[in-house]
Amino acid sequence: MICKTIQFNLKTAGYCDIIDITSQVEAAQRSSGLESGLCTVFIPGSTAGVTTIEAEPGAMRDLKECIEHLVPQDRHFHHDARWGDGNGFSHVRAALLGPGLSIPVHDGGLGLGTWQQIVLVDFDNRPRDRRVQIQLIGEGS
């Protein structure tokens, strides 16, 4: 039985910055020796999220535009009235996307589709230093 946690850090630009982290997650899975099980990717914090998408410019632009339509930055947020930091929109966006993602591992690799990449989306209103946590559980060598 393997149970391993791997972390890495990255810098983000905020404002719906989308970063493809697939290669880092794949490297973590390979280094763990996990051949069959579950890989969980988690971003601590309440202003970023993790999802999958085809990480090509058109799809990522579509995602950004859809998020802006669903949760526009320029509306009133009660969080801003209380804290004055102007990032109420980022908390709502992150809550809708979610902080984590589980990916099956089989035959020694992530069970992603051909055009499916893992992305971190930073919704905050400023650049951030982010920590990504990867937990791998299952059978392996």
Short mmCIF file of N, CA, C and O in Angstrom, two decimals, residues 16-140:
data_model
loop_
_atom_site.label_atom_id
_atom_site.label_comp_id
_atom_site.label_asym_id
_atom_site.label_seq_id
_atom_site.Cartn_x
_atom_site.Cartn_y
_atom_site.Cartn_z
N CYS A 16 -8.07 35.21 -12.52
CA CYS A 16 -8.43 34.06 -13.37
C CYS A 16 -7.22 33.54 -14.16
O CYS A 16 -7.34 33.12 -15.30
N ASP A 17 -6.07 33.58 -13.52
CA ASP A 17 -4.86 33.02 -14.12
C ASP A 17 -5.01 31.51 -14.15
O ASP A 17 -5.24 30.88 -13.11
N ILE A 18 -4.89 30.91 -15.34
CA ILE A 18 -5.04 29.47 -15.51
C ILE A 18 -3.66 28.88 -15.80
O ILE A 18 -3.02 29.27 -16.78
N ILE A 19 -3.25 27.93 -14.96
CA ILE A 19 -1.92 27.33 -15.10
C ILE A 19 -2.07 25.82 -15.24
O ILE A 19 -2.66 25.16 -14.39
N ASP A 20 -1.51 25.28 -16.31
CA ASP A 20 -1.52 23.84 -16.55
C ASP A 20 -0.50 23.19 -15.62
O ASP A 20 0.69 23.47 -15.70
N ILE A 21 -0.98 22.34 -14.72
CA ILE A 21 -0.10 21.67 -13.76
C ILE A 21 -0.03 20.16 -14.03
O ILE A 21 0.47 19.41 -13.19
N THR A 22 -0.48 19.74 -15.18
CA THR A 22 -0.52 18.30 -15.51
C THR A 22 0.85 17.66 -15.37
O THR A 22 0.98 16.58 -14.78
N SER A 23 1.88 18.28 -15.92
CA SER A 23 3.22 17.66 -15.89
C SER A 23 3.73 17.48 -14.46
O SER A 23 4.35 16.46 -14.15
N GLN A 24 3.44 18.45 -13.58
CA GLN A 24 3.88 18.31 -12.19
C GLN A 24 3.13 17.17 -11.48
O GLN A 24 3.71 16.44 -10.68
N VAL A 25 1.84 17.03 -11.78
CA VAL A 25 1.05 15.95 -11.16
C VAL A 25 1.51 14.60 -11.70
O VAL A 25 1.66 13.64 -10.94
N GLU A 26 1.74 14.52 -13.00
CA GLU A 26 2.23 13.27 -13.58
C GLU A 26 3.59 12.88 -12.99
O GLU A 26 3.82 11.71 -12.68
N ALA A 27 4.47 13.86 -12.82
CA ALA A 27 5.78 13.58 -12.24
C ALA A 27 5.65 13.07 -10.80
O ALA A 27 6.37 12.14 -10.39
N ALA A 28 4.74 13.66 -10.05
CA ALA A 28 4.51 13.21 -8.67
C ALA A 28 4.00 11.77 -8.65
O ALA A 28 4.46 10.95 -7.84
N GLN A 29 3.08 11.46 -9.53
CA GLN A 29 2.53 10.11 -9.60
C GLN A 29 3.62 9.10 -9.98
O GLN A 29 3.75 8.06 -9.36
N ARG A 30 4.42 9.43 -10.97
CA ARG A 30 5.50 8.51 -11.39
C ARG A 30 6.51 8.30 -10.26
O ARG A 30 6.92 7.17 -9.99
N SER A 31 6.89 9.39 -9.59
CA SER A 31 7.91 9.26 -8.53
C SER A 31 7.39 8.49 -7.32
O SER A 31 8.18 7.93 -6.56
N SER A 32 6.09 8.45 -7.15
CA SER A 32 5.51 7.75 -5.99
C SER A 32 5.54 6.24 -6.16
O SER A 32 5.44 5.51 -5.17
N GLY A 33 5.62 5.75 -7.40
CA GLY A 33 5.54 4.33 -7.65
C GLY A 33 4.12 3.80 -7.69
O GLY A 33 3.89 2.60 -7.84
N LEU A 34 3.12 4.68 -7.56
CA LEU A 34 1.72 4.26 -7.58
C LEU A 34 1.34 3.74 -8.96
O LEU A 34 1.54 4.41 -9.97
N GLU A 35 0.81 2.52 -9.00
CA GLU A 35 0.40 1.90 -10.26
C GLU A 35 -1.11 1.82 -10.41
O GLU A 35 -1.64 1.83 -11.51
N SER A 36 -1.80 1.76 -9.27
CA SER A 36 -3.26 1.67 -9.29
C SER A 36 -3.80 2.30 -8.02
O SER A 36 -3.37 1.95 -6.92
N GLY A 37 -4.72 3.24 -8.17
CA GLY A 37 -5.26 3.89 -6.98
C GLY A 37 -5.86 5.23 -7.33
O GLY A 37 -6.50 5.39 -8.36
N LEU A 38 -5.61 6.21 -6.48
CA LEU A 38 -6.23 7.52 -6.61
C LEU A 38 -5.21 8.63 -6.37
O LEU A 38 -4.43 8.56 -5.42
N CYS A 39 -5.27 9.63 -7.23
CA CYS A 39 -4.43 10.82 -7.09
C CYS A 39 -5.36 12.00 -6.82
O CYS A 39 -6.24 12.30 -7.61
N THR A 40 -5.15 12.64 -5.68
CA THR A 40 -5.95 13.81 -5.33
C THR A 40 -5.06 15.04 -5.42
O THR A 40 -3.96 15.05 -4.88
N VAL A 41 -5.55 16.06 -6.12
CA VAL A 41 -4.85 17.33 -6.25
C VAL A 41 -5.68 18.36 -5.49
O VAL A 41 -6.88 18.47 -5.70
N PHE A 42 -5.02 19.11 -4.61
CA PHE A 42 -5.73 20.05 -3.73
C PHE A 42 -4.96 21.36 -3.65
O PHE A 42 -3.73 21.35 -3.54
N ILE A 43 -5.68 22.47 -3.69
CA ILE A 43 -5.07 23.79 -3.53
C ILE A 43 -5.58 24.39 -2.22
O ILE A 43 -6.78 24.66 -2.09
N PRO A 44 -4.71 24.56 -1.22
CA PRO A 44 -5.15 25.21 0.01
C PRO A 44 -5.48 26.68 -0.26
O PRO A 44 -4.84 27.33 -1.08
N GLY A 45 -6.46 27.19 0.42
CA GLY A 45 -6.87 28.58 0.26
C GLY A 45 -8.28 28.68 -0.27
O GLY A 45 -8.86 27.70 -0.74
N SER A 46 -8.84 29.86 -0.21
CA SER A 46 -10.24 30.04 -0.61
C SER A 46 -10.42 30.96 -1.80
O SER A 46 -11.52 31.43 -2.05
N THR A 47 -9.34 31.19 -2.57
CA THR A 47 -9.46 32.05 -3.74
C THR A 47 -8.87 31.41 -5.00
O THR A 47 -8.57 32.10 -5.97
N ALA A 48 -8.71 30.09 -4.99
CA ALA A 48 -8.22 29.37 -6.17
C ALA A 48 -8.92 28.03 -6.24
O ALA A 48 -9.50 27.56 -5.25
N GLY A 49 -8.88 27.41 -7.39
CA GLY A 49 -9.51 26.11 -7.58
C GLY A 49 -8.72 25.26 -8.55
O GLY A 49 -7.77 25.71 -9.19
N VAL A 50 -9.15 24.00 -8.67
CA VAL A 50 -8.51 23.03 -9.56
C VAL A 50 -9.60 22.35 -10.37
O VAL A 50 -10.66 22.00 -9.84
N THR A 51 -9.33 22.16 -11.68
CA THR A 51 -10.27 21.47 -12.54
C THR A 51 -9.51 20.86 -13.71
O THR A 51 -8.27 20.90 -13.75
N THR A 52 -10.23 20.28 -14.66
CA THR A 52 -9.63 19.82 -15.90
C THR A 52 -10.26 20.56 -17.06
O THR A 52 -11.41 21.00 -16.99
N ILE A 53 -9.48 20.71 -18.11
CA ILE A 53 -9.94 21.34 -19.34
C ILE A 53 -8.92 20.98 -20.43
O ILE A 53 -7.80 20.57 -20.12
N GLU A 54 -9.30 21.13 -21.67
CA GLU A 54 -8.30 21.08 -22.73
C GLU A 54 -7.53 22.39 -22.66
O GLU A 54 -8.09 23.45 -22.93
N ALA A 55 -6.28 22.32 -22.25
CA ALA A 55 -5.50 23.53 -21.97
C ALA A 55 -4.96 24.15 -23.25
O ALA A 55 -3.76 24.23 -23.48
N GLU A 56 -5.87 24.60 -24.10
CA GLU A 56 -5.49 25.33 -25.30
C GLU A 56 -6.07 26.72 -25.18
O GLU A 56 -7.05 26.93 -24.46
N PRO A 57 -5.47 27.72 -25.83
CA PRO A 57 -5.87 29.11 -25.60
C PRO A 57 -7.36 29.41 -25.76
O PRO A 57 -7.93 30.16 -24.97
N GLY A 58 -8.01 28.83 -26.75
CA GLY A 58 -9.44 29.10 -26.96
C GLY A 58 -10.30 28.60 -25.82
O GLY A 58 -11.17 29.32 -25.31
N ALA A 59 -10.07 27.37 -25.39
CA ALA A 59 -10.87 26.80 -24.30
C ALA A 59 -10.61 27.55 -22.99
O ALA A 59 -11.54 27.80 -22.22
N MET A 60 -9.37 27.94 -22.75
CA MET A 60 -9.06 28.66 -21.52
C MET A 60 -9.67 30.06 -21.55
O MET A 60 -10.17 30.54 -20.53
N ARG A 61 -9.69 30.69 -22.70
CA ARG A 61 -10.35 32.00 -22.82
C ARG A 61 -11.86 31.85 -22.60
O ARG A 61 -12.48 32.67 -21.92
N ASP A 62 -12.45 30.79 -23.17
CA ASP A 62 -13.88 30.53 -22.97
C ASP A 62 -14.19 30.35 -21.49
O ASP A 62 -15.19 30.87 -20.99
N LEU A 63 -13.33 29.61 -20.77
CA LEU A 63 -13.54 29.40 -19.34
C LEU A 63 -13.49 30.72 -18.59
O LEU A 63 -14.37 31.01 -17.77
N LYS A 64 -12.49 31.55 -18.88
CA LYS A 64 -12.38 32.86 -18.22
C LYS A 64 -13.61 33.72 -18.48
O LYS A 64 -14.15 34.35 -17.56
N GLU A 65 -14.08 33.76 -19.72
CA GLU A 65 -15.24 34.58 -20.06
C GLU A 65 -16.50 34.06 -19.39
O GLU A 65 -17.34 34.85 -18.92
N CYS A 66 -16.65 32.74 -19.31
CA CYS A 66 -17.82 32.15 -18.66
C CYS A 66 -17.81 32.47 -17.16
O CYS A 66 -18.85 32.82 -16.59
N ILE A 67 -16.65 32.37 -16.53
CA ILE A 67 -16.54 32.68 -15.10
C ILE A 67 -16.88 34.14 -14.85
O ILE A 67 -17.60 34.47 -13.91
N GLU A 68 -16.39 35.03 -15.70
CA GLU A 68 -16.69 36.47 -15.55
C GLU A 68 -18.19 36.72 -15.71
O GLU A 68 -18.77 37.55 -15.01
N HIS A 69 -18.83 35.99 -16.62
CA HIS A 69 -20.28 36.13 -16.82
C HIS A 69 -21.05 35.64 -15.60
O HIS A 69 -22.02 36.27 -15.17
N LEU A 70 -20.63 34.50 -15.04
CA LEU A 70 -21.33 33.92 -13.89
C LEU A 70 -21.13 34.72 -12.62
O LEU A 70 -22.07 34.90 -11.83
N VAL A 71 -19.89 35.18 -12.39
CA VAL A 71 -19.56 35.91 -11.17
C VAL A 71 -18.74 37.14 -11.57
O VAL A 71 -17.51 37.14 -11.48
N PRO A 72 -19.42 38.21 -12.00
CA PRO A 72 -18.68 39.40 -12.44
C PRO A 72 -17.95 40.09 -11.29
O PRO A 72 -18.45 40.15 -10.17
N GLN A 73 -16.76 40.60 -11.60
CA GLN A 73 -15.95 41.26 -10.58
C GLN A 73 -16.58 42.54 -10.07
O GLN A 73 -16.36 42.93 -8.93
N ASP A 74 -17.34 43.21 -10.94
CA ASP A 74 -17.79 44.56 -10.62
C ASP A 74 -19.12 44.64 -9.86
O ASP A 74 -19.66 45.71 -9.67
N ARG A 75 -19.64 43.53 -9.39
CA ARG A 75 -20.86 43.59 -8.59
C ARG A 75 -20.51 43.72 -7.11
O ARG A 75 -19.36 43.53 -6.72
N HIS A 76 -21.49 44.02 -6.30
CA HIS A 76 -21.28 44.17 -4.85
C HIS A 76 -21.15 42.79 -4.20
O HIS A 76 -21.95 41.90 -4.46
N PHE A 77 -20.15 42.66 -3.34
CA PHE A 77 -19.96 41.44 -2.56
C PHE A 77 -19.89 41.82 -1.09
O PHE A 77 -19.14 42.72 -0.71
N HIS A 78 -20.67 41.15 -0.27
CA HIS A 78 -20.72 41.44 1.16
C HIS A 78 -19.35 41.24 1.82
O HIS A 78 -19.01 41.95 2.76
N HIS A 79 -18.59 40.30 1.31
CA HIS A 79 -17.24 40.06 1.83
C HIS A 79 -16.40 41.34 1.73
O HIS A 79 -15.67 41.69 2.66
N ASP A 80 -16.51 42.04 0.61
CA ASP A 80 -15.74 43.27 0.41
C ASP A 80 -16.16 44.35 1.41
O ASP A 80 -15.32 45.09 1.93
N ALA A 81 -17.45 44.42 1.68
CA ALA A 81 -17.94 45.42 2.63
C ALA A 81 -17.38 45.15 4.03
O ALA A 81 -17.09 46.08 4.78
N ARG A 82 -17.22 43.88 4.37
CA ARG A 82 -16.72 43.54 5.70
C ARG A 82 -15.21 43.69 5.81
O ARG A 82 -14.70 44.20 6.79
N TRP A 83 -14.47 43.23 4.79
CA TRP A 83 -13.01 43.17 4.89
C TRP A 83 -12.30 44.24 4.08
O TRP A 83 -11.12 44.49 4.32
N GLY A 84 -12.94 44.79 3.07
CA GLY A 84 -12.34 45.87 2.29
C GLY A 84 -11.20 45.45 1.39
O GLY A 84 -10.45 46.30 0.91
N ASP A 85 -11.05 44.16 1.13
CA ASP A 85 -9.93 43.72 0.30
C ASP A 85 -10.28 43.54 -1.17
O ASP A 85 -9.41 43.24 -1.99
N GLY A 86 -11.54 43.72 -1.53
CA GLY A 86 -11.96 43.72 -2.93
C GLY A 86 -11.89 42.39 -3.64
O GLY A 86 -11.99 42.35 -4.87
N ASN A 87 -11.76 41.29 -2.91
CA ASN A 87 -11.66 39.99 -3.58
C ASN A 87 -12.85 39.08 -3.30
O ASN A 87 -12.74 37.85 -3.42
N GLY A 88 -13.98 39.66 -2.98
CA GLY A 88 -15.18 38.85 -2.75
C GLY A 88 -15.51 37.96 -3.94
O GLY A 88 -15.90 36.81 -3.78
N PHE A 89 -15.34 38.49 -5.13
CA PHE A 89 -15.61 37.70 -6.34
C PHE A 89 -14.72 36.46 -6.40
O PHE A 89 -15.15 35.40 -6.86
N SER A 90 -13.48 36.57 -5.95
CA SER A 90 -12.56 35.44 -6.04
C SER A 90 -12.98 34.30 -5.10
O SER A 90 -12.83 33.13 -5.46
N HIS A 91 -13.51 34.63 -3.94
CA HIS A 91 -13.98 33.60 -3.01
C HIS A 91 -15.18 32.85 -3.59
O HIS A 91 -15.25 31.62 -3.50
N VAL A 92 -16.11 33.57 -4.21
CA VAL A 92 -17.29 32.94 -4.79
C VAL A 92 -16.89 32.06 -5.97
O VAL A 92 -17.35 30.91 -6.10
N ARG A 93 -16.03 32.56 -6.82
CA ARG A 93 -15.57 31.79 -7.98
C ARG A 93 -14.87 30.50 -7.54
O ARG A 93 -15.11 29.42 -8.08
N ALA A 94 -14.00 30.61 -6.55
CA ALA A 94 -13.27 29.44 -6.07
C ALA A 94 -14.22 28.42 -5.45
O ALA A 94 -14.03 27.21 -5.61
N ALA A 95 -15.24 28.91 -4.73
CA ALA A 95 -16.20 27.99 -4.13
C ALA A 95 -16.97 27.22 -5.19
O ALA A 95 -17.27 26.03 -5.01
N LEU A 96 -17.27 27.86 -6.31
CA LEU A 96 -17.99 27.19 -7.39
C LEU A 96 -17.12 26.16 -8.11
O LEU A 96 -17.60 25.09 -8.49
N LEU A 97 -15.85 26.48 -8.31
CA LEU A 97 -14.96 25.56 -9.01
C LEU A 97 -14.53 24.41 -8.10
O LEU A 97 -14.49 23.26 -8.52
N GLY A 98 -14.20 24.72 -6.86
CA GLY A 98 -13.77 23.70 -5.91
C GLY A 98 -12.26 23.64 -5.78
O GLY A 98 -11.53 23.90 -6.73
N PRO A 99 -11.78 23.28 -4.58
CA PRO A 99 -10.35 23.30 -4.30
C PRO A 99 -9.60 22.03 -4.67
O PRO A 99 -8.38 21.98 -4.59
N GLY A 100 -10.32 20.98 -5.07
CA GLY A 100 -9.64 19.72 -5.31
C GLY A 100 -10.22 18.90 -6.43
O GLY A 100 -11.31 19.18 -6.94
N LEU A 101 -9.46 17.88 -6.79
CA LEU A 101 -9.81 17.02 -7.92
C LEU A 101 -9.22 15.65 -7.66
O LEU A 101 -8.07 15.54 -7.21
N SER A 102 -9.98 14.61 -7.92
CA SER A 102 -9.47 13.24 -7.79
C SER A 102 -9.38 12.60 -9.17
O SER A 102 -10.31 12.70 -9.97
N ILE A 103 -8.25 11.97 -9.43
CA ILE A 103 -8.00 11.34 -10.73
C ILE A 103 -7.63 9.88 -10.49
O ILE A 103 -6.72 9.59 -9.69
N PRO A 104 -8.28 8.95 -11.18
CA PRO A 104 -7.90 7.55 -11.02
C PRO A 104 -6.51 7.30 -11.61
O PRO A 104 -6.11 7.94 -12.58
N VAL A 105 -5.79 6.38 -10.99
CA VAL A 105 -4.51 5.93 -11.50
C VAL A 105 -4.65 4.46 -11.84
O VAL A 105 -5.13 3.68 -11.02
N HIS A 106 -4.31 4.10 -13.06
CA HIS A 106 -4.34 2.70 -13.46
C HIS A 106 -3.24 2.45 -14.48
O HIS A 106 -2.82 3.37 -15.20
N ASP A 107 -2.75 1.23 -14.48
CA ASP A 107 -1.65 0.85 -15.38
C ASP A 107 -0.46 1.81 -15.26
O ASP A 107 0.20 2.13 -16.24
N GLY A 108 -0.22 2.32 -14.05
CA GLY A 108 0.93 3.16 -13.79
C GLY A 108 0.84 4.58 -14.30
O GLY A 108 1.85 5.29 -14.35
N GLY A 109 -0.36 5.05 -14.67
CA GLY A 109 -0.50 6.42 -15.16
C GLY A 109 -1.83 7.03 -14.75
O GLY A 109 -2.76 6.34 -14.33
N LEU A 110 -1.90 8.36 -14.89
CA LEU A 110 -3.15 9.07 -14.58
C LEU A 110 -4.20 8.72 -15.62
O LEU A 110 -3.91 8.64 -16.81
N GLY A 111 -5.43 8.56 -15.17
CA GLY A 111 -6.53 8.20 -16.05
C GLY A 111 -7.17 9.40 -16.73
O GLY A 111 -8.39 9.54 -16.72
N LEU A 112 -6.35 10.26 -17.32
CA LEU A 112 -6.86 11.45 -18.01
C LEU A 112 -7.18 11.13 -19.46
O LEU A 112 -6.54 10.26 -20.06
N GLY A 113 -8.14 11.86 -20.02
CA GLY A 113 -8.46 11.73 -21.43
C GLY A 113 -7.38 12.38 -22.29
O GLY A 113 -6.54 13.15 -21.81
N THR A 114 -7.42 12.09 -23.58
CA THR A 114 -6.41 12.57 -24.52
C THR A 114 -6.21 14.08 -24.46
O THR A 114 -5.09 14.57 -24.48
N TRP A 115 -7.28 14.83 -24.40
CA TRP A 115 -7.21 16.29 -24.43
C TRP A 115 -7.53 16.91 -23.08
O TRP A 115 -7.94 18.05 -22.99
N GLN A 116 -7.32 16.16 -22.02
CA GLN A 116 -7.69 16.61 -20.67
C GLN A 116 -6.44 16.93 -19.86
O GLN A 116 -5.62 16.05 -19.61
N GLN A 117 -6.32 18.20 -19.46
CA GLN A 117 -5.21 18.61 -18.62
C GLN A 117 -5.75 19.09 -17.27
O GLN A 117 -6.90 19.50 -17.17
N ILE A 118 -4.88 19.05 -16.26
CA ILE A 118 -5.21 19.51 -14.92
C ILE A 118 -4.74 20.96 -14.82
O ILE A 118 -3.59 21.26 -15.12
N VAL A 119 -5.65 21.84 -14.40
CA VAL A 119 -5.29 23.25 -14.30
C VAL A 119 -5.65 23.81 -12.93
O VAL A 119 -6.64 23.42 -12.32
N LEU A 120 -4.78 24.71 -12.47
CA LEU A 120 -5.05 25.52 -11.29
C LEU A 120 -5.58 26.86 -11.80
O LEU A 120 -5.01 27.41 -12.75
N VAL A 121 -6.66 27.35 -11.21
CA VAL A 121 -7.20 28.65 -11.60
C VAL A 121 -7.15 29.55 -10.36
O VAL A 121 -7.78 29.26 -9.35
N ASP A 122 -6.36 30.62 -10.46
CA ASP A 122 -6.23 31.57 -9.36
C ASP A 122 -7.16 32.74 -9.61
O ASP A 122 -6.99 33.48 -10.58
N PHE A 123 -8.14 32.91 -8.75
CA PHE A 123 -9.16 33.96 -8.91
C PHE A 123 -8.86 35.22 -8.12
O PHE A 123 -9.58 36.21 -8.24
N ASP A 124 -7.83 35.22 -7.28
CA ASP A 124 -7.60 36.36 -6.40
C ASP A 124 -7.31 37.63 -7.21
O ASP A 124 -7.07 37.58 -8.41
N ASN A 125 -7.36 38.77 -6.53
CA ASN A 125 -7.18 40.06 -7.20
C ASN A 125 -5.74 40.57 -7.09
O ASN A 125 -5.50 41.76 -7.15
N ARG A 126 -4.81 39.64 -6.94
CA ARG A 126 -3.40 39.99 -6.88
C ARG A 126 -2.57 38.73 -7.13
O ARG A 126 -3.07 37.62 -7.00
N PRO A 127 -1.31 38.90 -7.49
CA PRO A 127 -0.43 37.73 -7.63
C PRO A 127 -0.29 37.01 -6.29
O PRO A 127 -0.36 37.63 -5.23
N ARG A 128 -0.08 35.71 -6.37
CA ARG A 128 0.04 34.90 -5.16
C ARG A 128 1.14 33.86 -5.32
O ARG A 128 1.47 33.44 -6.43
N ASP A 129 1.66 33.41 -4.19
CA ASP A 129 2.50 32.22 -4.12
C ASP A 129 1.57 31.10 -3.69
O ASP A 129 1.01 31.16 -2.58
N ARG A 130 1.39 30.12 -4.54
CA ARG A 130 0.45 29.02 -4.26
C ARG A 130 1.21 27.73 -3.98
O ARG A 130 2.27 27.48 -4.53
N ARG A 131 0.61 26.92 -3.12
CA ARG A 131 1.13 25.59 -2.81
C ARG A 131 0.10 24.58 -3.30
O ARG A 131 -1.09 24.70 -2.99
N VAL A 132 0.55 23.62 -4.07
CA VAL A 132 -0.33 22.56 -4.56
C VAL A 132 0.04 21.28 -3.82
O VAL A 132 1.21 20.93 -3.72
N GLN A 133 -0.98 20.60 -3.29
CA GLN A 133 -0.77 19.34 -2.58
C GLN A 133 -1.31 18.20 -3.44
O GLN A 133 -2.42 18.28 -3.97
N ILE A 134 -0.51 17.15 -3.56
CA ILE A 134 -0.90 15.96 -4.30
C ILE A 134 -0.81 14.78 -3.34
O ILE A 134 0.23 14.57 -2.71
N GLN A 135 -1.91 14.04 -3.23
CA GLN A 135 -1.87 12.86 -2.37
C GLN A 135 -2.18 11.64 -3.24
O GLN A 135 -3.17 11.64 -3.98
N LEU A 136 -1.33 10.63 -3.11
CA LEU A 136 -1.44 9.40 -3.91
C LEU A 136 -1.67 8.22 -2.99
O LEU A 136 -0.91 8.03 -2.03
N ILE A 137 -2.72 7.45 -3.26
CA ILE A 137 -3.08 6.33 -2.41
C ILE A 137 -3.42 5.14 -3.30
O ILE A 137 -4.18 5.27 -4.27
N GLY A 138 -2.86 3.98 -2.96
CA GLY A 138 -3.19 2.76 -3.71
C GLY A 138 -2.06 1.77 -3.70
O GLY A 138 -1.22 1.75 -2.80
N GLU A 139 -2.02 0.98 -4.76
CA GLU A 139 -1.04 -0.11 -4.88
C GLU A 139 0.07 0.30 -5.84
O GLU A 139 -0.16 1.04 -6.80
N GLY A 140 1.26 -0.19 -5.54
CA GLY A 140 2.38 0.12 -6.41
C GLY A 140 3.62 -0.62 -6.05
O GLY A 140 3.60 -1.55 -5.24
#
